XYZ file of N, CA, C and O in Angstrom:
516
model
N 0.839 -1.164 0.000
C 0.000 0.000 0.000
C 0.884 1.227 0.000
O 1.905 1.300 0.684
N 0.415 2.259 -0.857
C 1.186 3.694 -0.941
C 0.538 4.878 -0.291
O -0.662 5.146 -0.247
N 1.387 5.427 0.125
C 0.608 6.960 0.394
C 1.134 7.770 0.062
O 2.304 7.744 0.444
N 0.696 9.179 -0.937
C 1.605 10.306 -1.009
C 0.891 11.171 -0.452
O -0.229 11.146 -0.961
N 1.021 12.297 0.732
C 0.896 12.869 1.923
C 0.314 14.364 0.723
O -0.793 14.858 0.509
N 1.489 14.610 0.271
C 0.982 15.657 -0.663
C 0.800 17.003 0.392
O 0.237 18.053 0.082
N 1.355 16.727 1.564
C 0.746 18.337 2.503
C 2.647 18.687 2.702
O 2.671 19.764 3.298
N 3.749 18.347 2.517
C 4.951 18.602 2.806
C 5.405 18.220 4.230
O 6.333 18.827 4.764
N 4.781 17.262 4.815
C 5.318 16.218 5.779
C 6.638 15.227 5.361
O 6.899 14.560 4.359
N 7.168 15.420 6.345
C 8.699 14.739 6.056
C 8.310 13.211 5.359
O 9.177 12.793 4.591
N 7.460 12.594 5.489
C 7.005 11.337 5.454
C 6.307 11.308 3.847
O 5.143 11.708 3.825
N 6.782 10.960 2.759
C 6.175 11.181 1.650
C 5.703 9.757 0.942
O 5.579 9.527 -0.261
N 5.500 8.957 1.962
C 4.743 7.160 1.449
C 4.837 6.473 2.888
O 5.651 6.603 3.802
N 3.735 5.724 2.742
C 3.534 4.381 3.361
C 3.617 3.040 2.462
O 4.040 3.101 1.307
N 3.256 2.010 2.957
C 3.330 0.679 2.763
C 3.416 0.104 3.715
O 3.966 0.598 4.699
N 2.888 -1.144 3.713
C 2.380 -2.194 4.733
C 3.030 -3.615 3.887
O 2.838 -4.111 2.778
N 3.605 -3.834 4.678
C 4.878 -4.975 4.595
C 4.384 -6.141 5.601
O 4.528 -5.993 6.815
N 3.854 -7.194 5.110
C 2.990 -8.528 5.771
C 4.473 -9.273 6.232
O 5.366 -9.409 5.396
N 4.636 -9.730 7.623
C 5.717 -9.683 8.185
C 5.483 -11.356 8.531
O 6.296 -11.998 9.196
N 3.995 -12.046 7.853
C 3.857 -13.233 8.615
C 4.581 -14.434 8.439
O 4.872 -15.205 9.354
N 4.871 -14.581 7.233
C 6.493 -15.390 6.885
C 7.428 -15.527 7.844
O 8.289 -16.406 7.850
N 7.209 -14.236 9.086
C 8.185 -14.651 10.019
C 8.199 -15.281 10.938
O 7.498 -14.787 11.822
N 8.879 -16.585 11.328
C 8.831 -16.817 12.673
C 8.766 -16.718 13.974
O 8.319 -17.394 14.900
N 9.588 -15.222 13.769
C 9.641 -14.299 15.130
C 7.678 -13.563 15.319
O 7.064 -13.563 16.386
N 7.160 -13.070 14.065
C 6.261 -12.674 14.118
C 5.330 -12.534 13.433
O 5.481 -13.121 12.362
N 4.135 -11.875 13.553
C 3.055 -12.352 12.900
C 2.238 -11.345 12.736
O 1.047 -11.467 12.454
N 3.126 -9.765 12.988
C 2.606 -8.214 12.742
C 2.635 -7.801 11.602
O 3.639 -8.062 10.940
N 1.694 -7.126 11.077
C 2.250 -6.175 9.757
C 3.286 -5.277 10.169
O 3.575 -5.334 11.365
N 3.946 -4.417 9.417
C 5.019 -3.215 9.998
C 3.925 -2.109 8.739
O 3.096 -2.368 7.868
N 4.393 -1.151 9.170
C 4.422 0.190 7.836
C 6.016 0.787 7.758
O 6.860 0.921 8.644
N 6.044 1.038 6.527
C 7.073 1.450 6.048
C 6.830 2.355 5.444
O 6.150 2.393 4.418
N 7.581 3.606 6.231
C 7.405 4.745 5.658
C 8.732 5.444 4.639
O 9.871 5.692 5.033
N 8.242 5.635 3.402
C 9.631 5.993 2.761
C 9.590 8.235 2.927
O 8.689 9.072 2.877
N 10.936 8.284 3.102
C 11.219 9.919 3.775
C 11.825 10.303 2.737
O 12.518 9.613 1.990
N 11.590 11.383 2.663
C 11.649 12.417 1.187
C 13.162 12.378 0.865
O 13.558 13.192 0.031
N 13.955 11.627 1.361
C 15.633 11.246 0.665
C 15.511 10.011 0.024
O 16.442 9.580 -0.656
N 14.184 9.226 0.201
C 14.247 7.998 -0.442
C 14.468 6.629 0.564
O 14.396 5.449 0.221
N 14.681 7.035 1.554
C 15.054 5.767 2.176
C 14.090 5.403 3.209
O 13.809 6.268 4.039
N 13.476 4.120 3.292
C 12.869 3.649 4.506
C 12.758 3.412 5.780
O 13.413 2.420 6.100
N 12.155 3.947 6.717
C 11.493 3.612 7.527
C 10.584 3.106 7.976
O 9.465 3.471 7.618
N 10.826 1.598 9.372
C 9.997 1.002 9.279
C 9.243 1.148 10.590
O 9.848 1.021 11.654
N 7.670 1.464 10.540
C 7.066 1.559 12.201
C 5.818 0.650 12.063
O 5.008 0.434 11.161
N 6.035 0.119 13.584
C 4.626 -0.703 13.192
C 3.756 0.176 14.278
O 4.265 1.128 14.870
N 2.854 -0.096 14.411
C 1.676 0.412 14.925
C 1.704 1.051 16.700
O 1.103 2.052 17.089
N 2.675 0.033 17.637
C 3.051 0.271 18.812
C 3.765 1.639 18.476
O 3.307 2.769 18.645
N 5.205 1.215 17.873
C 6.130 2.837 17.609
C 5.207 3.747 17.466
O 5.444 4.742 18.151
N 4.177 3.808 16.803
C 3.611 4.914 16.516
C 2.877 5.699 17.420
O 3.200 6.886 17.438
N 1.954 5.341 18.190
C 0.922 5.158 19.409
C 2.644 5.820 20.363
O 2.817 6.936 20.852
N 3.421 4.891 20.332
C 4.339 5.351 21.063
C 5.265 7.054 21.183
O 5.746 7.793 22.042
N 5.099 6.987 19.857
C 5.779 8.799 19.238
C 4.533 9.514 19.873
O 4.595 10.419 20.705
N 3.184 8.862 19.253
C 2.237 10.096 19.445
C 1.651 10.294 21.387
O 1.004 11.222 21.872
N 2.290 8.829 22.195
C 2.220 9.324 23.521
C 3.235 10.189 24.038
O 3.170 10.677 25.167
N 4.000 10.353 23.380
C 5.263 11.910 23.636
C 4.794 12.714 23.392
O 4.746 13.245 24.501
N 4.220 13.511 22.613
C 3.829 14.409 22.484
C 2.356 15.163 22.998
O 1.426 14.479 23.425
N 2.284 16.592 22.902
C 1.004 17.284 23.517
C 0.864 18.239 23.028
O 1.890 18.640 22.478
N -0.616 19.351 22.877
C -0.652 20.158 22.231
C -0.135 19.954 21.363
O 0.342 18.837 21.159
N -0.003 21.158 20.336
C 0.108 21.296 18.968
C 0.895 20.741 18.414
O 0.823 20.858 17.190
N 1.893 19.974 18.900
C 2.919 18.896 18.341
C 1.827 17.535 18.328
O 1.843 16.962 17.238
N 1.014 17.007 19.212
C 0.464 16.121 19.465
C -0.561 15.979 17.955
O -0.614 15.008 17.200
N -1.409 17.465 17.832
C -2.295 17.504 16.882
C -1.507 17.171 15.395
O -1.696 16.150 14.733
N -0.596 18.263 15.044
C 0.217 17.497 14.156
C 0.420 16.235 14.039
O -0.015 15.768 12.986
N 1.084 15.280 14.959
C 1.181 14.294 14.698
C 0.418 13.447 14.210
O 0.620 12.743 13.220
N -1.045 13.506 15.304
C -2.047 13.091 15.262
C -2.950 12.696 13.627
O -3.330 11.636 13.129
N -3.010 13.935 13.249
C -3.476 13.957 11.760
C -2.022 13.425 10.507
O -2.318 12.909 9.429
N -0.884 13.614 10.819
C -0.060 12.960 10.185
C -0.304 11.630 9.818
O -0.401 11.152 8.688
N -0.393 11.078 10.947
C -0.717 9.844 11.420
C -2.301 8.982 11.393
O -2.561 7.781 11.463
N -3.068 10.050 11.275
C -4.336 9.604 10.468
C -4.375 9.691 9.273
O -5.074 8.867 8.683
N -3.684 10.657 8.535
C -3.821 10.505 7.413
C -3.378 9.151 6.797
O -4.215 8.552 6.122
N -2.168 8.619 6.959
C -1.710 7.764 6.399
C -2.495 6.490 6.689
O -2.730 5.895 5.638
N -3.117 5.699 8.077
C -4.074 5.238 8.314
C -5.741 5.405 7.322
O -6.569 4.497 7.245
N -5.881 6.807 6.656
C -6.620 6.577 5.661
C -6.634 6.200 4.222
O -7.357 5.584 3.438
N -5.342 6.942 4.229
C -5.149 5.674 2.892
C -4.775 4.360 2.680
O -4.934 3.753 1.620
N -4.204 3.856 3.843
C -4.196 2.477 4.147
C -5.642 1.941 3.721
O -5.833 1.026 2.920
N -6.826 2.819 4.533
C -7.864 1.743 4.653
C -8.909 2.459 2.722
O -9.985 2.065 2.274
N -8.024 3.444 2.189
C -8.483 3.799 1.128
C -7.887 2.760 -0.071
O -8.547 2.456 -1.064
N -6.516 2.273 0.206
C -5.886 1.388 -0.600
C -6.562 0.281 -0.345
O -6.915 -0.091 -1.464
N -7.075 -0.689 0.646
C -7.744 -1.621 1.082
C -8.995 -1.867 0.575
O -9.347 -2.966 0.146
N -9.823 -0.675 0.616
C -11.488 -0.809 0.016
C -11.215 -1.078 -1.349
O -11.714 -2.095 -1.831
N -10.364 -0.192 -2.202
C -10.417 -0.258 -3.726
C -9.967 -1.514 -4.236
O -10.250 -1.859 -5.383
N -9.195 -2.319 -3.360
C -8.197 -3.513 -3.600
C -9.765 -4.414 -3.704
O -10.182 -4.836 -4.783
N -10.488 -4.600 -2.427
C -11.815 -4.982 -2.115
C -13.020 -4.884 -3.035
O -13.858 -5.743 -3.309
N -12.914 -3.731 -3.410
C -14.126 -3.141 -4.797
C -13.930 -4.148 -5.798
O -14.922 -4.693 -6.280
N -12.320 -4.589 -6.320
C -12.364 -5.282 -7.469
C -12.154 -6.793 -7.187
O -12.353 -7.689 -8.008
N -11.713 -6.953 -5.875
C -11.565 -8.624 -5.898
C -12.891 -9.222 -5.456
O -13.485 -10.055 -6.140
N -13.441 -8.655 -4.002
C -14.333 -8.887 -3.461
C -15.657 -10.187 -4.440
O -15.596 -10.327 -5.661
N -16.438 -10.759 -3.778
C -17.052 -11.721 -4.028
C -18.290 -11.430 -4.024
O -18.906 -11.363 -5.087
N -18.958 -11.176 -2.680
C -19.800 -10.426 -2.126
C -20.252 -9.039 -2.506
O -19.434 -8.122 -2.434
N -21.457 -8.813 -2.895
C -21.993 -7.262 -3.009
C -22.024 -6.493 -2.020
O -21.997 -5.268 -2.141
N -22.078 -7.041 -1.017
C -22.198 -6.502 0.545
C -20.864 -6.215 0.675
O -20.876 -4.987 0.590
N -19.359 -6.647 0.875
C -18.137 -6.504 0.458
C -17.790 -5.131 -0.186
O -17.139 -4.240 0.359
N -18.474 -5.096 -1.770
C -18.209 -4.079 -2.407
C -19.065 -3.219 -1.963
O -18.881 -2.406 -2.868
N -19.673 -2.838 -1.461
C -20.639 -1.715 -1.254
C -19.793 -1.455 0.054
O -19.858 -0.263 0.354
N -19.025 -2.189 0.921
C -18.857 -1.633 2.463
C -17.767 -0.772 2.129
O -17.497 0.330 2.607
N -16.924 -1.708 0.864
C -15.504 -1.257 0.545
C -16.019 0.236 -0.316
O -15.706 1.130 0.470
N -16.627 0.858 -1.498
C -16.608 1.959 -1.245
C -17.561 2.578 -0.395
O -17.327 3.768 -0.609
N -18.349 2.543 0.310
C -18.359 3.484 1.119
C -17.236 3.731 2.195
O -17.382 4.697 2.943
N -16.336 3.081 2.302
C -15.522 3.393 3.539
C -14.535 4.141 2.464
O -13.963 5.036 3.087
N -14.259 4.133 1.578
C -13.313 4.761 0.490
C -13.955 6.125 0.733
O -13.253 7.069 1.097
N -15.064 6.234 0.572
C -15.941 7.312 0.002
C -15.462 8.685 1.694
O -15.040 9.838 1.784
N -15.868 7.621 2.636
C -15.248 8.398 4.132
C -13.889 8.591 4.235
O -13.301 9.422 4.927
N -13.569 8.005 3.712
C -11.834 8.347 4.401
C -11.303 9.281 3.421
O -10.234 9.785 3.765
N -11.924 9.782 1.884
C -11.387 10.636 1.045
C -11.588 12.019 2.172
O -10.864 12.990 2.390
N -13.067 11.541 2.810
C -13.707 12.786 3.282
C -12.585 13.210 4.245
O -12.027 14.306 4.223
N -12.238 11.846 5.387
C -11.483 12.583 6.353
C -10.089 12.789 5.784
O -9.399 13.624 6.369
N -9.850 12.503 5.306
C -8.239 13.098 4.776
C -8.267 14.310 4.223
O -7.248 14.974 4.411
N -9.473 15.012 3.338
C -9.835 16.178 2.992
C -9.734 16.887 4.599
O -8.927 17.761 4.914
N -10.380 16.500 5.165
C -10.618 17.369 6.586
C -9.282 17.962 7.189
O -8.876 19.084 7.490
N -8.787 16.654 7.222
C -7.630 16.777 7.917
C -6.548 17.474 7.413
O -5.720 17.995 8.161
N -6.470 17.542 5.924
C -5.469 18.373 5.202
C -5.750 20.055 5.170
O -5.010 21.034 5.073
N -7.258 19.853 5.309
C -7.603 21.210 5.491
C -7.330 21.883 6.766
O -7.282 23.108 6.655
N -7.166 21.484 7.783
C -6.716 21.641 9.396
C -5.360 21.975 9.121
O -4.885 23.106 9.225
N -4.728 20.899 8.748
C -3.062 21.038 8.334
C -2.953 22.089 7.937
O -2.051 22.783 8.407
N -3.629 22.506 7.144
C -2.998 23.981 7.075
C -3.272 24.898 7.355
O -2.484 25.828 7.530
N -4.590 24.953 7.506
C -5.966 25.945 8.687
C -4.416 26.813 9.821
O -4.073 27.994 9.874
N -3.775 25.407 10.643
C -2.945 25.353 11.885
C -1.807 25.878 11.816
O -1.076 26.044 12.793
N -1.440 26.307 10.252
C -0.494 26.528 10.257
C 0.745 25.035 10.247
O 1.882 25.490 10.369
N 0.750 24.264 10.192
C 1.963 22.826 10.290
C 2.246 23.091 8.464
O 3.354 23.414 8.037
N 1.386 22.944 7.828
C 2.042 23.462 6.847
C 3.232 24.092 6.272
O 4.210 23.548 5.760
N 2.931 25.570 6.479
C 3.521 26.528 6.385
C 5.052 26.360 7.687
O 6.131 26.950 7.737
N 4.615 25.599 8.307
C 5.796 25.404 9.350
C 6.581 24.332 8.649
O 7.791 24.473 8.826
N 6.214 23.197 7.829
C 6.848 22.312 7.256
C 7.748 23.454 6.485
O 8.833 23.750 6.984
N 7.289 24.136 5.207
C 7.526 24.458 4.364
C 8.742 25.612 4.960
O 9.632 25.932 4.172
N 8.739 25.990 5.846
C 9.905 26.972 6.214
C 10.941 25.926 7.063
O 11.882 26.339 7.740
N 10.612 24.582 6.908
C 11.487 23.866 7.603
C 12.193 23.091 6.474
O 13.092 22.255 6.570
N 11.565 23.573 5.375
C 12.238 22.601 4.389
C 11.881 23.107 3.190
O 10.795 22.670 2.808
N 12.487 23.993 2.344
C 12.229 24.692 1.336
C 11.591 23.771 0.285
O 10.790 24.221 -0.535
N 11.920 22.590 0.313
C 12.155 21.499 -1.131
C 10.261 21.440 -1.165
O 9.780 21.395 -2.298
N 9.355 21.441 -0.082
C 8.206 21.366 0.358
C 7.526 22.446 -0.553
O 8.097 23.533 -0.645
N 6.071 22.192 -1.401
C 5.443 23.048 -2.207
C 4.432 22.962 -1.368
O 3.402 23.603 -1.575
């Protein structure tokens, strides 16, 4: 699964890397690739974990960072669903949940910059449009 963030967050993709092949474990990870190209890998604890460090307006940032990419996860998922799926009930759940999560990622991008994180990316990193 991909994500392009598109708001100038250091984080410019996801992917979900099925880890169950492993012996040690039986988690998905996400892998986030960072605007030099190289990967990073967090699974779901790390994350929960970054975002219990933080508060206020670092917290909110994060927060929606971090939802966002969670919506296109579950936006990459429905569409995957729309075309394999078996079930009509299946395809109908899969887009409507597509149909919500365009919504909340709209929301949330609109906040992003409402808040100013934006414009704070973008003076933190010129390369950022």
């Amino acid at each position: 699964m991909s994500l392009v963030l598109g708001i100038g967050v250091g984080v410019v993709g996801t992917r979900v890397v099925d880890k169950s092949n492993s012996a040690a474990t039986d988690k998905a990870e996400l892998v986030e690739t960072n605007s030099d190209g190289s990967d990073q890998v967090k699974t779901f604890a790390e994350n929960m974990k970054v975002l219990r460090s933080k508060q206020g307006k670092e917290f909110d940032k994060e927060f929606i960072t971090l939802m966002m990419g969670s919506s296109q996860d579950a936006i990459t998922m429905a569409s995957f669903a729309s075309e394999q799926a078996d079930k009509k009930e299946v395809k109908a759940f899969a887009d409507s949940t597509r149909e919500t999560q365009i919504d909340n990622i709209n929301q949330l991008k609109s906040w992003y910059s409402e808040w100013g994180f934006l414009l704070e990316d973008q003076e933190n990193n010129p390369d950022i449009h």
